[in-house]
PDB file of C-alpha atoms in Angstrom:
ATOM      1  CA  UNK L 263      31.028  23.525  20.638  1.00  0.00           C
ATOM      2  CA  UNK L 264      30.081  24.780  24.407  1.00  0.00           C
ATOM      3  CA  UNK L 265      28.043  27.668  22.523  1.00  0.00           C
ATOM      4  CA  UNK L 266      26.984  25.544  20.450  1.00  0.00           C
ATOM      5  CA  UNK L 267      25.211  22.767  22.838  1.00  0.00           C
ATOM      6  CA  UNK L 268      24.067  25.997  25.049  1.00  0.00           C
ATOM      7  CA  UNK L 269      22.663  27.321  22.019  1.00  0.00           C
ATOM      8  CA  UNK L 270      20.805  23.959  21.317  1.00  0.00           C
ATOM      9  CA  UNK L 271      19.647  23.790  25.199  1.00  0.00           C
ATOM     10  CA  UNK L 272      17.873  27.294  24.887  1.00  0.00           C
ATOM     11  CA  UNK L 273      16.304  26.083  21.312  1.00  0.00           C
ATOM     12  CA  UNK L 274      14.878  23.373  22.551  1.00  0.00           C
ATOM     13  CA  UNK L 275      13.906  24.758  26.021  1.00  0.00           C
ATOM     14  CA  UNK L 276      12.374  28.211  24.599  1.00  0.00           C
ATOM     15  CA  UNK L 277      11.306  27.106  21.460  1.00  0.00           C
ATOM     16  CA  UNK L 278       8.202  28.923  21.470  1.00  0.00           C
ATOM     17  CA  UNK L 279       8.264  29.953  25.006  1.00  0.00           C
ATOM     18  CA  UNK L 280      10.225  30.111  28.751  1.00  0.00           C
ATOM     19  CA  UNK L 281       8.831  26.763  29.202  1.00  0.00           C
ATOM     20  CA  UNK L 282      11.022  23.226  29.803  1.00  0.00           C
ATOM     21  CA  UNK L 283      10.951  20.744  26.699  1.00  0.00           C
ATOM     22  CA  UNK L 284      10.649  17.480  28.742  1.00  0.00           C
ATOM     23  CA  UNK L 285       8.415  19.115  31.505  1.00  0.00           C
ATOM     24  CA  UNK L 286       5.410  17.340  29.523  1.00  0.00           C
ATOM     25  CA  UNK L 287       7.415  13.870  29.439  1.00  0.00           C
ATOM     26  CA  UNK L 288       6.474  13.585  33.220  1.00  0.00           C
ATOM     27  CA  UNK L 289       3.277  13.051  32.954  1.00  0.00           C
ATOM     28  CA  UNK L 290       2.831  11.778  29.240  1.00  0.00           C
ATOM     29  CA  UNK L 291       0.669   8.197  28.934  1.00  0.00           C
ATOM     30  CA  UNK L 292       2.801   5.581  28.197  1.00  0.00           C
ATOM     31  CA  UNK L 293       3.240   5.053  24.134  1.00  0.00           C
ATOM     32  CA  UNK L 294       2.968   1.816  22.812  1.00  0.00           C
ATOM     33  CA  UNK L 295       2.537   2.879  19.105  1.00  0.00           C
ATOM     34  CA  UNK L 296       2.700   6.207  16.453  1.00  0.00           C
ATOM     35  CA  UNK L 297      -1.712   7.232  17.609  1.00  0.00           C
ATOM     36  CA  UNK L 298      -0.145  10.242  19.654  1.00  0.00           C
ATOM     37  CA  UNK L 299       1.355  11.369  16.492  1.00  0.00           C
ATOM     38  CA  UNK L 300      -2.241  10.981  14.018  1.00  0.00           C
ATOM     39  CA  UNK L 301      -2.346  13.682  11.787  1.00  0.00           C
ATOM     40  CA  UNK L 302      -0.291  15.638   8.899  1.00  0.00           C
ATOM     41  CA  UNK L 303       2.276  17.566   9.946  1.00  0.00           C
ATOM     42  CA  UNK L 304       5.200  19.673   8.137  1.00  0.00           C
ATOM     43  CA  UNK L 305       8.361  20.909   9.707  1.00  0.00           C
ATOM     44  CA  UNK L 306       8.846  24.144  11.898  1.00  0.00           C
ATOM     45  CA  UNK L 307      10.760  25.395   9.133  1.00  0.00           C
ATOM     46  CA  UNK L 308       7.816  26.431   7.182  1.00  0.00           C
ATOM     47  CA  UNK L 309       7.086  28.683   9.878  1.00  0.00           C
ATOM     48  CA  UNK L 310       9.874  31.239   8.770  1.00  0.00           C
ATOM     49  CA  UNK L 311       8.541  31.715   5.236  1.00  0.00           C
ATOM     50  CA  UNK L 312       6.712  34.753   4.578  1.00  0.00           C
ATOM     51  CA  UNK L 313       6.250  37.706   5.784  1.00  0.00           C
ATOM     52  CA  UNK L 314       5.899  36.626   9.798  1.00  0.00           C
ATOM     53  CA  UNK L 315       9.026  35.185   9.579  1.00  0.00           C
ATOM     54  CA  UNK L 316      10.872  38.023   8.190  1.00  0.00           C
ATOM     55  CA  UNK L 317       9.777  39.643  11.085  1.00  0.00           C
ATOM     56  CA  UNK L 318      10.768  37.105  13.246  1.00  0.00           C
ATOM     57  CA  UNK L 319      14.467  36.900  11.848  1.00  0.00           C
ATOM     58  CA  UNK L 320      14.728  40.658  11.693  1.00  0.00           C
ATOM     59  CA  UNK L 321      13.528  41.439  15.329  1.00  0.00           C
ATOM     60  CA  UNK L 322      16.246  38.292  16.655  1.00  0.00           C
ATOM     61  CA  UNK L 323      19.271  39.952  14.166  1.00  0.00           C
ATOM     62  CA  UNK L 324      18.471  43.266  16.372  1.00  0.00           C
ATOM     63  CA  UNK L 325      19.610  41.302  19.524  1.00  0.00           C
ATOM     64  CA  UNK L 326      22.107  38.888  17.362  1.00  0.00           C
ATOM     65  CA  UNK L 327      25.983  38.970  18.767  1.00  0.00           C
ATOM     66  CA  UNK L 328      28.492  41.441  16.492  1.00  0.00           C
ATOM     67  CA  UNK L 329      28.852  39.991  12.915  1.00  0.00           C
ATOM     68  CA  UNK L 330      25.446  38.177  12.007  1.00  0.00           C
ATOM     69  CA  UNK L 331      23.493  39.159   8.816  1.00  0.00           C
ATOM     70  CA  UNK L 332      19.919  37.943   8.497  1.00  0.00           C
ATOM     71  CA  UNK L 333      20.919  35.145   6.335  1.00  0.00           C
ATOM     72  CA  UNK L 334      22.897  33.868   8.726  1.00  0.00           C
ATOM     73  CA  UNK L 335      20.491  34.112  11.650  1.00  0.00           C
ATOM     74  CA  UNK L 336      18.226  32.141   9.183  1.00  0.00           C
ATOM     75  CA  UNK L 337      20.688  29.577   8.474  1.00  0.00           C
ATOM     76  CA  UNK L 338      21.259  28.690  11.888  1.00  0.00           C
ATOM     77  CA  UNK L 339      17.395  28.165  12.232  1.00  0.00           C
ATOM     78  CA  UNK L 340      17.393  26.135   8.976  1.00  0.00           C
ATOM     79  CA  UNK L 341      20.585  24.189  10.045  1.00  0.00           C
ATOM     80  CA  UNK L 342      18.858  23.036  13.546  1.00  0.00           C
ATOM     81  CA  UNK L 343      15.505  22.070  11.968  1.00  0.00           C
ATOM     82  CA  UNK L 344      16.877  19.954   9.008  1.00  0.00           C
ATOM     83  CA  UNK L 345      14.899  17.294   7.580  1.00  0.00           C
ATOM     84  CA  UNK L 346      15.203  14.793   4.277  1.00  0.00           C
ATOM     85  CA  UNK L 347      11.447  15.821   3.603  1.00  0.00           C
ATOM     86  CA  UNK L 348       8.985  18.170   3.699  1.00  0.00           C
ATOM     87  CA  UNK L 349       5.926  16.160   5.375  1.00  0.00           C
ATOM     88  CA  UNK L 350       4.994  13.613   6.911  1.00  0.00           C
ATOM     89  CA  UNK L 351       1.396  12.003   7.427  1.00  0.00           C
ATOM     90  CA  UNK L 352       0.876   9.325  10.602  1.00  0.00           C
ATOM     91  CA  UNK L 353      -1.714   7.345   8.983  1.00  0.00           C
ATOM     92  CA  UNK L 354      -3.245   5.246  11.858  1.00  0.00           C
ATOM     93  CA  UNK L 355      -1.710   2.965  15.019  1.00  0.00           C
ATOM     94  CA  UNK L 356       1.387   1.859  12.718  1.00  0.00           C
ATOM     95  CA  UNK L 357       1.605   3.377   9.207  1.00  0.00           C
ATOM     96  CA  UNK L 358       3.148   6.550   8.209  1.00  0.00           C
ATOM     97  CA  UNK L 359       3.729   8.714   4.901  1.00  0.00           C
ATOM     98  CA  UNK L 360       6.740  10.503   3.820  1.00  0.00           C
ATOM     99  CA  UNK L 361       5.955  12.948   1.106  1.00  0.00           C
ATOM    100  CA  UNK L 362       2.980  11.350   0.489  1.00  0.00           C
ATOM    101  CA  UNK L 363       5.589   9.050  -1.865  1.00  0.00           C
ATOM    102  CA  UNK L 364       7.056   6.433   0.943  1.00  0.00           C
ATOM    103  CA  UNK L 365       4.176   4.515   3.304  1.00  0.00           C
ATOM    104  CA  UNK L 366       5.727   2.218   5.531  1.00  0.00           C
ATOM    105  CA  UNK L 367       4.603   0.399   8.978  1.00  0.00           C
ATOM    106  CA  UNK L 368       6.722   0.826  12.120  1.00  0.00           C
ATOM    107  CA  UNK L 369       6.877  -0.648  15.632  1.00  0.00           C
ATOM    108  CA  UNK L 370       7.293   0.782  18.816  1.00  0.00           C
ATOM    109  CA  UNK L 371       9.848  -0.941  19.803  1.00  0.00           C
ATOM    110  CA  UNK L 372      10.475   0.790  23.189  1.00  0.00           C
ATOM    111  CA  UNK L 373      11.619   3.854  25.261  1.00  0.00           C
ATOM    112  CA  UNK L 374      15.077   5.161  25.799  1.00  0.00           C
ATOM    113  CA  UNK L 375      15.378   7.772  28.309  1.00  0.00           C
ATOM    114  CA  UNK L 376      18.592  10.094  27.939  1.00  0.00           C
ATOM    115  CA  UNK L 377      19.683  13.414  29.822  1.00  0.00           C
ATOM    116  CA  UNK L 378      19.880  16.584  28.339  1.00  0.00           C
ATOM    117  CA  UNK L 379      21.326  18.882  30.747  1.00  0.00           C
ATOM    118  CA  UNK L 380      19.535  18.979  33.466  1.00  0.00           C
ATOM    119  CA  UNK L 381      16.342  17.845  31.977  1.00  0.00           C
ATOM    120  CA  UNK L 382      15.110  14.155  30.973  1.00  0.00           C
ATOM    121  CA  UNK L 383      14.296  13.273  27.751  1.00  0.00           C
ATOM    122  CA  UNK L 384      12.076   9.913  26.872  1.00  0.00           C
ATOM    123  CA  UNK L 385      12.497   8.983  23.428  1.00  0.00           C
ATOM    124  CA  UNK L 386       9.973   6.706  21.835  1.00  0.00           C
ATOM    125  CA  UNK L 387      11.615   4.270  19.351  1.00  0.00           C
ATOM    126  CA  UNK L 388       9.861   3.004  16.170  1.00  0.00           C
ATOM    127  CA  UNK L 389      11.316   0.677  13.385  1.00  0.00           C
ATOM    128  CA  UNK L 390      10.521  -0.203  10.148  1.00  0.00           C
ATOM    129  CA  UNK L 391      11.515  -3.455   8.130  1.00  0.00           C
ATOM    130  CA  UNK L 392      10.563  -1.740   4.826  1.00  0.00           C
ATOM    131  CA  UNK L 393      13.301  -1.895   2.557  1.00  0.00           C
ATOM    132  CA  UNK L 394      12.170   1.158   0.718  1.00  0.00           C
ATOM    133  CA  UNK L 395      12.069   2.986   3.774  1.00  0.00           C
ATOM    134  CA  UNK L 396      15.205   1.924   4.742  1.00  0.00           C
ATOM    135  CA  UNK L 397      16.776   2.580   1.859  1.00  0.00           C
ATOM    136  CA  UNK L 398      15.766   6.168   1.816  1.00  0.00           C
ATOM    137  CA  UNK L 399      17.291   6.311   5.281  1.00  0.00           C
ATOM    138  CA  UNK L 400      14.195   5.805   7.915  1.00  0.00           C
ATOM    139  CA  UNK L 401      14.719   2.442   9.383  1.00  0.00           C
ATOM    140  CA  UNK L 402      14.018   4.268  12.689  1.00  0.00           C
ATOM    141  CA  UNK L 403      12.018   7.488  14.328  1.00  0.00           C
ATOM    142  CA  UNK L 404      12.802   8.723  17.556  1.00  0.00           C
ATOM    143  CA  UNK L 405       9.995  10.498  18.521  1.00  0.00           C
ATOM    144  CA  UNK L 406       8.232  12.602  21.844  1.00  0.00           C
ATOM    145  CA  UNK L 407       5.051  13.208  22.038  1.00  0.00           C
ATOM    146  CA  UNK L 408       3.528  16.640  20.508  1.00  0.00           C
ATOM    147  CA  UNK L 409       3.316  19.258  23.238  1.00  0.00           C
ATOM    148  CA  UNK L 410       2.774  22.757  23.777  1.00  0.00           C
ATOM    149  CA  UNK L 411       3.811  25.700  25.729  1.00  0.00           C
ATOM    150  CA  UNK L 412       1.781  28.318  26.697  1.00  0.00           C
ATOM    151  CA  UNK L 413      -1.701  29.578  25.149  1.00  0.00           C
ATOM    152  CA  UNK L 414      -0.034  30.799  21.823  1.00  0.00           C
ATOM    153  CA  UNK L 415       3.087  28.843  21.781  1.00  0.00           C
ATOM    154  CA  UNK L 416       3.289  26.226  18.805  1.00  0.00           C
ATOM    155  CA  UNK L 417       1.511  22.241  19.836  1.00  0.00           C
ATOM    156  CA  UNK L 418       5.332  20.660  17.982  1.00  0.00           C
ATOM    157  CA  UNK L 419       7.192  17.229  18.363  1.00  0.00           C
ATOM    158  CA  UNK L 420      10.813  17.009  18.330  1.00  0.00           C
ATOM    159  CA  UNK L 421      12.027  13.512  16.774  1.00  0.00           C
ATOM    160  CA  UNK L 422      14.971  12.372  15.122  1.00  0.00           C
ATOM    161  CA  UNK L 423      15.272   9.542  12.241  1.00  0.00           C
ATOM    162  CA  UNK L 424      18.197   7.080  10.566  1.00  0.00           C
ATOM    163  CA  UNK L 425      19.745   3.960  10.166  1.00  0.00           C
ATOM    164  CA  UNK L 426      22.082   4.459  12.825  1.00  0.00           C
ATOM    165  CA  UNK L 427      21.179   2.435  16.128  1.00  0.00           C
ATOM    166  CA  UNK L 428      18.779   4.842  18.391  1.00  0.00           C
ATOM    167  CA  UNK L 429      21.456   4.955  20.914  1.00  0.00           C
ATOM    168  CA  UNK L 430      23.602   7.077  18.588  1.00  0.00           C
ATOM    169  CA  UNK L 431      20.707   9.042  17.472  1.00  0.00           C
ATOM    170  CA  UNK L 432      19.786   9.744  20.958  1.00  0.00           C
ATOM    171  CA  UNK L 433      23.092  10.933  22.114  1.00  0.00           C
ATOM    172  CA  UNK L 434      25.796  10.649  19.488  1.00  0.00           C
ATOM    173  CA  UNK L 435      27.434  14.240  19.523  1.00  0.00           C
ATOM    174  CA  UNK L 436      26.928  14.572  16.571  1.00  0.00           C
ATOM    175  CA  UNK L 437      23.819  15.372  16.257  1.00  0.00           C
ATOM    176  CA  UNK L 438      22.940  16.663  19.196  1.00  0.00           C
ATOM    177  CA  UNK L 439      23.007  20.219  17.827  1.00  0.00           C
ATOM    178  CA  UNK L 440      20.051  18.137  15.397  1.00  0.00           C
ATOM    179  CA  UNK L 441      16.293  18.859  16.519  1.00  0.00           C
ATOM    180  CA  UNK L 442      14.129  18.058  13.641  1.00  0.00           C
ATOM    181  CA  UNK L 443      10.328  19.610  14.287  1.00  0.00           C
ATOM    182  CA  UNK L 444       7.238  19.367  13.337  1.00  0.00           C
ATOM    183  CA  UNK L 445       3.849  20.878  13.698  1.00  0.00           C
ATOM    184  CA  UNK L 446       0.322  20.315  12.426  1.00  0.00           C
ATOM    185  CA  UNK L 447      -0.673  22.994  10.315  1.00  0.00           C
ATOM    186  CA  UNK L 448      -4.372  22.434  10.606  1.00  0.00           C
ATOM    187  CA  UNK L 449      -4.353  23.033  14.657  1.00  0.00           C
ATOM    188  CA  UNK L 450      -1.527  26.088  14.365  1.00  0.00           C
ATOM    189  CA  UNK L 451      -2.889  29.466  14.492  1.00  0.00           C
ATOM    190  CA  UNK L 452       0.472  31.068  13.017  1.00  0.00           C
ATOM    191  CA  UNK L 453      -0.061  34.299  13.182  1.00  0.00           C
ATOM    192  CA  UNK L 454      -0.076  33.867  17.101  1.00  0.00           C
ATOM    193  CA  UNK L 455       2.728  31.138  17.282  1.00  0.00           C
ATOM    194  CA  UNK L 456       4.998  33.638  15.220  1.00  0.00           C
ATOM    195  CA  UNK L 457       3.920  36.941  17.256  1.00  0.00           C
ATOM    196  CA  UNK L 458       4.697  35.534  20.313  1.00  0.00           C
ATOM    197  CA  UNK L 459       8.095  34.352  18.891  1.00  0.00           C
ATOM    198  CA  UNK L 460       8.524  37.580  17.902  1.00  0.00           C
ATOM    199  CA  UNK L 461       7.798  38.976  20.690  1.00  0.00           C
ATOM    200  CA  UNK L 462      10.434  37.447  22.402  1.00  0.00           C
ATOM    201  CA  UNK L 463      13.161  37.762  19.896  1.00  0.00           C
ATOM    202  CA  UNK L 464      15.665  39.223  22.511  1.00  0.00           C
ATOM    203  CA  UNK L 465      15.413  35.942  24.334  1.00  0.00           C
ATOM    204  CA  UNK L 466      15.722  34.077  21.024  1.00  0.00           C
ATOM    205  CA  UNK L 467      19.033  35.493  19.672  1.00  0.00           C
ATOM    206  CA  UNK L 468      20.797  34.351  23.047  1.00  0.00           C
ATOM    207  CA  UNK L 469      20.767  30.565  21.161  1.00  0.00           C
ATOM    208  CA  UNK L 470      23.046  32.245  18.252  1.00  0.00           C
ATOM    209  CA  UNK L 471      26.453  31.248  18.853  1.00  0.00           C
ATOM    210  CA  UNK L 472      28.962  34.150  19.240  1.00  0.00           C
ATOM    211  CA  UNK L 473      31.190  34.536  16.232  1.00  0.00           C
ATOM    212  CA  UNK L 474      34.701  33.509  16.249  1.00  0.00           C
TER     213      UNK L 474
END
């Protein structure tokens, strides 16, 4: 589980670059509802189809510890970036889209600031009292603000979403190997987001977990 959460740390830190996750929380404007979030987005995932990302997962399973295959190096990616859907469309100052299917309104409700590591993480909560929403499982997002590391790293927004209460989202250790992402395909350039992951592969295979 050590590996595991140092695996996660790295993920989150060098997602797309050698930059800190929360370094933009800092200085972010205060959030008081889902307008820093406007826009379609999709998760990270899709990144890793195609060709680029068979690059991508071939030049990390060069640097990968004794015993991974490329499936495997995929499935960890996969595993990290879960989600229940495949997009998800912030419609204005309180409405969202899920699949184009589920539109819902949520409320910021209020900030919950958490440690990971080292770093400080600010969570913006939103809630829903849809009961469609809810019943699919969405009564809350835990979102931070889209950021972006570096010239060609990826503009993305970690969040998290359930029923649960957002304390146990935010911290339960269970899912803190759990960092749904998300990007907005029309302001991604891809083929630069996935060279420069590439390009660091070596860096990226130190989040796989050694084998038992």
């Amino acid at each position: 589980m050590k590996k595991m959460m140092i695996a996660v740390y790295l993920l989150v830190i060098c997602l797309v670059s050698s930059n800190g996750l929360a370094a933009d929380n800092k200085d972010k404007k205060k959030v008081t509802d889902l307008t820093p979030w406007k826009g379609y987005a999709v998760s990270i995932v899709n990144l890793y189809k195609g060709e680029d990302g068979e690059k991508f997962f071939n030049a990390v399973l060069k640097h990968a510890p004794k015993g991974y295959n490329k499936e495997m190096v995929k499935a960890f990616y996969t595993n990290m970036f879960s989600l229940k859907f495949n997009s998800i469309e912030f419609i204005d100052e309180n409405t969202l889209t899920i699949d184009g299917k589920m539109t819902g309104d949520y409320a910021h409700v209020g900030t919950l600031k958490t440690k990971f590591k080292q770093y400080d993480v600010t969570w913006d909560i939103f809630k829903t009292d849809s009961k469609d929403l809810i019943a699919a499982g969405f009564k809350y997002f835990l979102l931070i603000p889209f950021h972006q590391h570096g010239e060609d790293g990826l503009r993305h927004s970690h969040f998290r979403y359930g029923n649960e209460n957002f304390d146990f989202l935010a911290t339960d250790p269970s899912v803190q190997t759990w960092w749904p992402t998300i990007y907005q395909p029309d302001k991604t350039n891809v083929k630069k987001v996935m060279a420069s992951m590439t390009k660091g592969a070596k860096l990226q295979a130190t989040m796989l977990p050694k084998l038992k």
